[in-house]
Amino acid sequence: MPDFSLTPEQESLRDAARKFARTEMAPHAAECDRTGRFPEEVYRKAYDLGLMNLNVPTEHGGSGLGLFEQCLIVEELAHGCGGMTTSIIANCLALEPIILGGSPEQQTRLLDPFCAQYQLASFCLTEPSGGSDAGGLSTRARRSGDEYVLDGEKCFITNAPHASLYTVFATIDPALHHRGITAFAVPRSTPGVTPGPDEDKMGHRASSTSTVRFEGARVPVANRLGPEGEGFSLAMRTLDQTRTPIGALATGIAQAALDHAAKYALERRTFGKPIGEHQAIQIKLANMAQAVRAARLLTWYSAWTIAGGAKGTLESSIAKCFASDTALHVADEAIQTFGGYGYMRAYPVEKLLRDAKLTQIYEGANEIQRTVIARELLREYA
Ligand code: COS
C-alpha cells in the first residue's frame, strides 16, 4: 500500500513552498495578471530558495527532488499563482532532456553553470503547424562538419524571451517522421536564434510565452542530446516525467478555488443565513472537495508509481488530464458560488478559471492524454 504520510523533510518542503506562495507570489498575482508583468524578482527569489531547478540532481546544482516532493511544492506554488508557477517550473521541463538524455560530460558542462546562478531555460518542441503531432515537426537540423545548422520556428514557448538556454527538437530528415527527430541544447547567445515578442494570453499572464526562430543557427555536435533520431523518444520520456507536476499545478489552482468558495460561503448571506447553509451551495462545495482530493491522490499516485520504477506514461497522463479537468470545473463552480461577484475582476476566482484552462492544453492537450491513456490501457488488455 502506498503510504502518503509526509516525512518531516517533505513537510518542511511543503511548508516552505506554501510560505513562499502566500508571502511572495499571491500578493503580486492580481497585478501581474492585470498587466501581464513578468515578475522576475519573484522568480529570482524562487531560485534562491531552491524552488526552481527541482529535478536537477544536487551534484549539478539543482534541488535533486523526486516527483512526489516536486508535486508537494508545485501544488503550493500554484495556490499562490498558476502563471508564476508555470514560469518557475519551466526549467524542470527544459532541463529534463539533459538529465535523461545528456552524457555525463554534457550534464556537467550544461547543467552546472546553468544552475550556479538564476537563469531560465525553455523546452522547444511545439511548432506553429501543430503541437499535438509532435512527430511531424518541421524544424530542420542539417549536419555541417562538427556542427548542425538549425532552421525553423517554435511557438508557445514558456519563458522564451527571458531564457538563456533552449532544448530544441528538430528533424534531420522529415521523411523519417519521428525517427528523424533529434534533440539539441542551444544557448540563446547562438547567432540566428531569436525569441519573438511576448504573447498576450488569456491566463498565466505572469508567465511569458513567445515564438523562437532558428535561422542558420549553428550548434556544435557536442550539444546534441543523445543519438540522431532519438529525440522523439526523449521528448516523450521527458513529458512522462513532467506531466505529473502539471497535475499538481492544476490541483493547486483547484484547491485555491475551493478555499475561496468555502470562505465566501461562510460570509455571504442570503435568505437570512450564510449561503453555506443552503443545500445548493453545500452540494457544490462537497463535490468540489471530492474532486480536489481525487486530483491530488491521482497526482501523488502517479509520482509514487514512477518513483517505484514505472515508466509513467499512463499514470502521468491520467493525473494531468483528471487534475486539469478538475481545476477548470472547480474554478467554474467557485465563480458560480460567488454569483455576479465571481465574474468581476475585483474578485479572485475568475483568474483561476482562466489559469485552469491552460492546464488542459499545455504539456499535451487533454485529447492527447486520453489517446495516450486509451492506448496504454488497451495494451494491458491485448
Ligand atoms: N516513451 C518512450 N517512447 C515513446 C513514448 C514514451 N512515452 N511514447 C511513444 N514512444 C515511441 C513509440 O514507442 C514509437 O517508437 P518506434 O519508433 O520504435 O515505433 C514512437 O515513439 C512513436 O510513437 P507513436 O506511434 O505513439 O507516435 P504518435 O505520433 O502516434 O503519437 C503522441 C504520439 C500523440 C503521444 C505524441 O505526439 C504526443 O505526446 N503529442 C503531444 C506533444 C505534447 O505534449 N506537446 C506539448 C509540448 S510541451 S508544452
XYZ file of C-alpha atoms and ligand atoms in Angstrom:
431
model
C 0.000 0.000 0.000
C 1.317 3.474 -0.769
C 1.999 5.478 2.370
C 1.213 9.144 1.805
C 2.132 10.344 5.298
C 4.763 13.045 4.888
C 8.238 12.796 6.359
C 9.482 15.800 8.371
C 11.628 16.768 5.326
C 8.622 16.630 2.988
C 6.537 18.669 5.423
C 9.233 21.295 5.612
C 9.498 21.486 1.777
C 5.720 21.862 1.509
C 5.646 24.495 4.264
C 8.477 26.493 2.653
C 6.641 26.465 -0.699
C 3.360 27.423 0.994
C 5.020 30.338 2.790
C 6.684 31.498 -0.425
C 3.408 31.257 -2.355
C 1.459 33.222 0.233
C 4.048 35.914 1.004
C 5.931 36.366 -2.293
C 3.580 35.216 -5.054
C -0.062 35.778 -4.070
C 0.380 39.483 -3.184
C 1.537 40.196 -6.781
C -0.749 37.744 -8.566
C -3.648 40.089 -9.368
C -1.389 42.916 -10.529
C 0.701 40.655 -12.795
C -2.482 39.098 -14.143
C -3.899 42.531 -14.965
C -0.756 43.999 -16.505
C 0.950 40.885 -17.893
C 4.114 41.836 -15.973
C 6.779 39.117 -15.732
C 7.745 39.300 -12.031
C 11.408 38.447 -12.348
C 12.056 39.394 -8.705
C 9.701 36.566 -7.631
C 11.491 34.088 -9.880
C 14.888 35.134 -8.572
C 13.685 34.562 -5.005
C 12.274 31.163 -6.010
C 15.711 30.285 -7.391
C 17.416 31.484 -4.193
C 15.132 29.234 -2.118
C 15.788 26.158 -4.285
C 12.258 26.154 -5.715
C 13.303 26.386 -9.357
C 15.524 23.554 -10.640
C 13.647 20.954 -8.622
C 14.512 17.911 -10.744
C 18.201 18.679 -11.365
C 20.468 16.370 -9.334
C 22.237 18.100 -6.444
C 25.662 17.252 -7.898
C 24.777 19.575 -10.791
C 23.484 22.363 -8.554
C 19.761 21.578 -8.514
C 17.416 20.551 -5.704
C 17.536 16.861 -6.665
C 13.954 16.169 -5.637
C 11.814 13.184 -6.542
C 8.474 13.626 -8.302
C 6.441 13.347 -5.091
C 8.376 16.189 -3.436
C 8.111 18.216 -6.648
C 4.340 17.741 -6.561
C 4.106 18.915 -2.947
C 5.960 22.105 -3.868
C 4.230 22.769 -7.179
C 0.736 22.442 -5.711
C 1.554 25.001 -3.034
C 3.105 27.421 -5.531
C 0.093 27.149 -7.842
C -2.188 28.007 -4.933
C -0.374 31.357 -4.912
C -0.378 31.927 -8.691
C -0.701 29.447 -11.558
C 1.075 31.679 -14.061
C 4.091 32.318 -11.848
C 4.290 28.593 -11.128
C 4.388 27.843 -14.850
C 7.402 30.112 -15.203
C 9.087 28.737 -12.072
C 8.793 25.087 -13.163
C 9.575 25.652 -16.867
C 13.240 24.946 -16.109
C 12.274 21.444 -14.941
C 10.708 20.711 -18.339
C 13.544 22.293 -20.327
C 16.344 20.619 -18.358
C 14.765 17.149 -18.158
C 16.026 16.154 -21.669
C 19.566 16.941 -20.492
C 19.023 14.922 -17.303
C 17.543 11.965 -19.210
C 19.478 12.122 -22.463
C 22.682 14.059 -21.830
C 26.039 12.326 -21.379
C 27.820 12.828 -18.017
C 30.086 15.366 -19.780
C 27.086 17.281 -21.177
C 25.324 17.268 -17.827
C 28.351 18.763 -16.115
C 29.046 21.269 -18.897
C 25.434 22.363 -19.393
C 23.758 21.984 -16.007
C 26.455 23.076 -13.533
C 26.998 26.630 -14.824
C 23.321 26.985 -15.606
C 22.227 26.099 -12.065
C 25.019 28.091 -10.393
C 23.018 31.279 -10.857
C 19.454 32.370 -11.629
C 18.773 31.530 -15.275
C 15.783 30.358 -17.278
C 15.587 27.614 -19.899
C 12.834 26.752 -22.376
C 11.608 23.485 -23.893
C 11.158 23.986 -27.647
C 9.001 21.239 -29.155
C 5.757 22.836 -30.380
C 5.612 24.463 -33.805
C 3.077 26.761 -35.497
C 1.926 23.954 -37.810
C 0.977 21.695 -34.900
C 1.663 20.851 -31.273
C -0.164 17.580 -30.763
C 1.518 15.817 -33.710
C 4.986 16.185 -32.236
C 6.342 13.500 -34.572
C 5.550 15.692 -37.578
C 7.611 18.722 -36.567
C 9.492 20.504 -39.337
C 12.379 22.470 -37.794
C 15.435 21.193 -39.699
C 18.853 20.201 -38.368
C 21.423 19.791 -41.162
C 24.833 18.332 -40.296
C 27.757 20.545 -41.364
C 31.122 19.256 -40.153
C 31.251 19.458 -36.365
C 28.014 21.406 -36.240
C 24.313 21.179 -37.001
C 22.561 24.099 -38.673
C 19.066 24.692 -37.303
C 16.275 26.364 -39.278
C 12.643 26.659 -38.264
C 10.239 28.168 -35.799
C 8.852 27.078 -32.442
C 5.796 28.588 -30.767
C 4.033 28.836 -27.380
C 7.413 28.523 -25.677
C 7.270 29.308 -21.955
C 9.864 31.833 -20.732
C 11.454 32.050 -24.192
C 12.058 35.834 -24.194
C 13.929 35.532 -20.868
C 15.718 32.218 -21.334
C 19.452 31.716 -21.791
C 19.191 28.073 -22.888
C 16.789 26.219 -25.173
C 16.312 22.478 -25.542
C 15.256 22.137 -29.142
C 13.730 19.247 -31.086
C 14.488 19.289 -34.815
C 14.467 16.755 -37.634
C 17.470 15.617 -39.616
C 15.059 14.381 -42.329
C 11.288 14.983 -42.312
C 10.792 11.833 -44.420
C 11.885 9.815 -41.377
C 8.942 11.306 -39.404
C 9.507 10.782 -35.654
C 12.609 8.676 -36.305
C 14.392 11.769 -37.670
C 13.825 13.920 -34.597
C 16.956 14.871 -32.711
C 17.406 16.950 -29.552
C 19.871 19.793 -29.004
C 20.874 22.149 -26.200
C 21.057 25.594 -27.799
C 22.366 28.650 -25.959
C 20.279 31.762 -26.588
C 23.517 33.587 -27.484
C 23.859 31.437 -30.635
C 23.709 33.686 -33.733
C 20.465 33.037 -35.637
C 18.375 32.327 -32.505
C 15.626 34.909 -31.996
C 12.775 34.780 -29.488
C 9.656 36.668 -30.545
C 7.589 39.188 -28.597
C 5.596 38.132 -25.553
C 2.145 36.700 -26.412
C -0.970 38.333 -24.921
C -2.607 35.371 -23.176
C -5.985 34.634 -21.576
C -4.379 33.344 -18.353
C -0.984 32.577 -16.831
C -0.273 36.217 -17.557
C 2.629 36.428 -15.084
C 4.351 33.869 -17.273
C 5.979 34.742 -20.561
C 5.351 32.933 -23.841
C 6.716 33.532 -27.320
C 7.957 32.032 -30.549
C 11.633 31.190 -31.105
C 13.106 31.402 -34.609
C 16.180 29.479 -35.736
C 17.792 30.881 -38.869
C 21.054 29.182 -39.778
C 21.748 28.671 -36.064
C 24.966 26.652 -35.712
C 25.013 24.218 -32.811
C 28.075 22.077 -32.033
C 27.648 18.316 -32.351
C 28.754 18.235 -28.714
C 25.358 19.798 -27.852
C 23.310 17.033 -29.448
C 21.404 15.237 -26.685
C 21.521 11.527 -27.431
C 21.883 9.929 -30.868
C 20.338 11.247 -34.068
C 16.724 10.125 -34.370
C 16.274 9.553 -30.626
C 14.821 12.995 -29.928
C 11.163 11.983 -30.167
C 11.528 9.246 -27.583
C 13.491 11.706 -25.406
C 10.674 14.258 -25.657
C 8.095 11.618 -24.726
C 10.174 10.354 -21.802
C 10.573 13.946 -20.653
C 6.816 14.515 -20.729
C 6.278 11.235 -18.861
C 8.206 12.897 -16.009
C 6.812 16.412 -16.185
C 3.076 15.809 -16.673
C 2.643 14.664 -13.058
C 3.735 18.060 -11.652
C 1.276 19.684 -14.079
C -1.362 17.599 -12.310
C -0.105 19.095 -9.046
C -0.200 22.612 -10.525
C -3.818 22.091 -11.571
C -4.639 20.689 -8.117
C -3.206 23.842 -6.539
C -5.473 26.014 -8.686
C -8.468 23.820 -7.807
C -7.661 23.948 -4.075
C -7.410 27.747 -4.246
C -10.833 27.894 -5.928
C -12.352 25.651 -3.246
C -10.773 27.741 -0.455
C -12.186 30.984 -1.873
C -15.633 29.444 -2.399
C -15.808 27.942 1.102
C -14.751 31.209 2.790
C -17.265 33.149 0.719
C -19.983 30.647 1.609
C -19.460 31.469 5.279
C -19.502 35.261 4.748
C -22.177 35.841 2.134
C -25.742 35.840 3.459
C -28.979 35.342 1.523
C -32.465 34.478 2.733
C -31.343 35.362 6.275
C -28.384 32.979 6.551
C -24.899 32.325 5.138
C -25.122 30.750 1.684
C -23.067 27.824 3.044
C -26.214 26.798 4.926
C -28.156 26.394 1.679
C -28.066 22.863 0.295
C -27.409 24.093 -3.255
C -24.089 25.565 -2.123
C -23.293 22.689 0.235
C -23.623 20.197 -2.621
C -21.331 22.334 -4.766
C -18.682 22.536 -2.040
C -18.923 18.820 -1.315
C -18.436 17.928 -4.980
C -15.568 20.390 -5.326
C -13.814 18.945 -2.262
C -14.157 15.390 -3.578
C -12.753 16.356 -6.969
C -9.786 18.226 -5.480
C -8.868 15.281 -3.259
C -9.217 12.836 -6.157
C -6.957 15.031 -8.316
C -4.333 15.216 -5.558
C -4.419 11.477 -4.949
C -4.101 10.646 -8.663
C -1.173 13.028 -8.891
C 0.502 11.525 -5.839
C -0.240 8.011 -7.117
C 1.443 8.834 -10.419
C 4.501 10.197 -8.594
C 4.544 7.088 -6.394
C 4.407 4.640 -9.318
C 7.170 6.495 -11.181
C 9.324 6.564 -8.029
C 8.794 2.799 -7.901
C 10.295 2.432 -11.364
C 7.217 2.650 -13.620
C 7.649 4.370 -16.993
C 4.873 6.760 -16.006
C 3.206 7.214 -19.387
C -0.233 6.010 -18.275
C -0.377 7.375 -14.737
C 1.088 10.790 -15.586
C -1.439 11.269 -18.391
C -4.291 10.235 -16.065
C -3.084 12.625 -13.345
C -2.548 15.560 -15.698
C -5.837 15.036 -17.533
C -8.038 14.496 -14.462
C -6.467 17.265 -12.379
C -6.678 19.850 -15.163
C -10.314 18.989 -15.947
C -10.953 19.235 -12.201
C -9.267 22.624 -11.962
C -11.476 24.053 -14.707
C -14.653 22.592 -13.219
C -13.869 23.618 -9.635
C -12.915 27.150 -10.693
C -16.198 27.344 -12.625
C -18.154 26.207 -9.556
C -16.291 28.729 -7.399
C -17.405 31.509 -9.763
C -20.971 30.197 -9.566
C -20.767 30.244 -5.758
C -19.699 33.895 -5.879
C -22.519 34.672 -8.333
C -22.158 38.014 -10.122
C -19.171 38.951 -7.980
C -17.342 35.878 -9.240
C -17.455 37.283 -12.754
C -15.766 40.516 -11.666
C -12.040 41.055 -11.953
C -12.021 42.538 -8.433
C -12.633 39.034 -7.048
C -10.020 36.274 -7.290
C -11.956 33.375 -8.813
C -12.302 34.371 -12.484
C -8.479 34.393 -12.769
C -8.456 30.804 -11.524
C -10.761 29.748 -14.354
C -8.540 31.429 -16.946
C -5.416 29.875 -15.388
C -7.052 26.439 -15.126
C -7.870 26.429 -18.851
C -4.238 26.281 -19.919
C -3.591 23.179 -17.825
C -5.962 21.293 -20.156
C -3.863 22.394 -23.143
C -0.151 22.584 -22.373
C 2.234 19.634 -21.961
C -0.132 17.796 -24.271
C -3.789 18.688 -24.805
C -6.183 16.530 -22.806
C -7.400 14.930 -26.030
C -3.820 13.646 -26.466
C -3.749 12.496 -22.825
C -6.922 10.493 -23.442
C -5.377 8.987 -26.583
C -2.288 8.013 -24.591
C -4.397 6.612 -21.729
C -6.543 4.524 -24.088
C -3.511 3.187 -25.964
C -1.730 2.196 -22.759
C -4.901 0.685 -21.343
C -5.680 -1.360 -24.441
C -2.113 -2.651 -24.439
C -2.832 -4.126 -20.988
C -5.892 -5.953 -22.360
C -4.325 -7.102 -25.636
N 8.358 6.975 -24.071
C 9.260 6.482 -24.938
N 8.979 6.276 -26.250
C 7.733 6.580 -26.647
C 6.754 7.087 -25.791
C 7.106 7.263 -24.434
N 6.225 7.726 -23.557
N 5.617 7.292 -26.478
C 5.862 6.912 -27.731
N 7.146 6.482 -27.837
C 7.789 5.925 -29.022
C 6.993 4.743 -29.554
O 7.390 3.547 -28.922
C 7.352 4.753 -31.019
O 8.619 4.153 -31.151
P 9.100 3.394 -32.519
O 9.735 4.428 -33.364
O 10.094 2.394 -32.037
O 7.892 2.796 -33.144
C 7.494 6.232 -31.312
O 7.765 6.875 -30.069
C 6.263 6.837 -31.939
O 5.193 6.674 -31.033
P 3.671 6.771 -31.506
O 3.471 5.853 -32.657
O 2.833 6.571 -30.305
O 3.592 8.277 -32.017
P 2.314 9.079 -32.496
O 2.818 10.077 -33.453
O 1.199 8.179 -32.890
O 1.740 9.789 -31.169
C 1.747 11.307 -29.298
C 2.490 10.303 -30.202
C 0.427 11.804 -29.841
C 1.507 10.600 -27.976
C 2.768 12.429 -29.171
O 2.965 13.070 -30.418
C 2.419 13.449 -28.128
O 2.589 13.197 -26.922
N 1.955 14.633 -28.571
C 1.747 15.738 -27.669
C 3.017 16.516 -27.540
C 2.975 17.447 -26.380
O 2.713 17.046 -25.260
N 3.263 18.709 -26.644
C 3.330 19.686 -25.629
C 4.714 20.222 -25.602
S 5.197 20.876 -24.074
S 4.070 22.412 -23.792
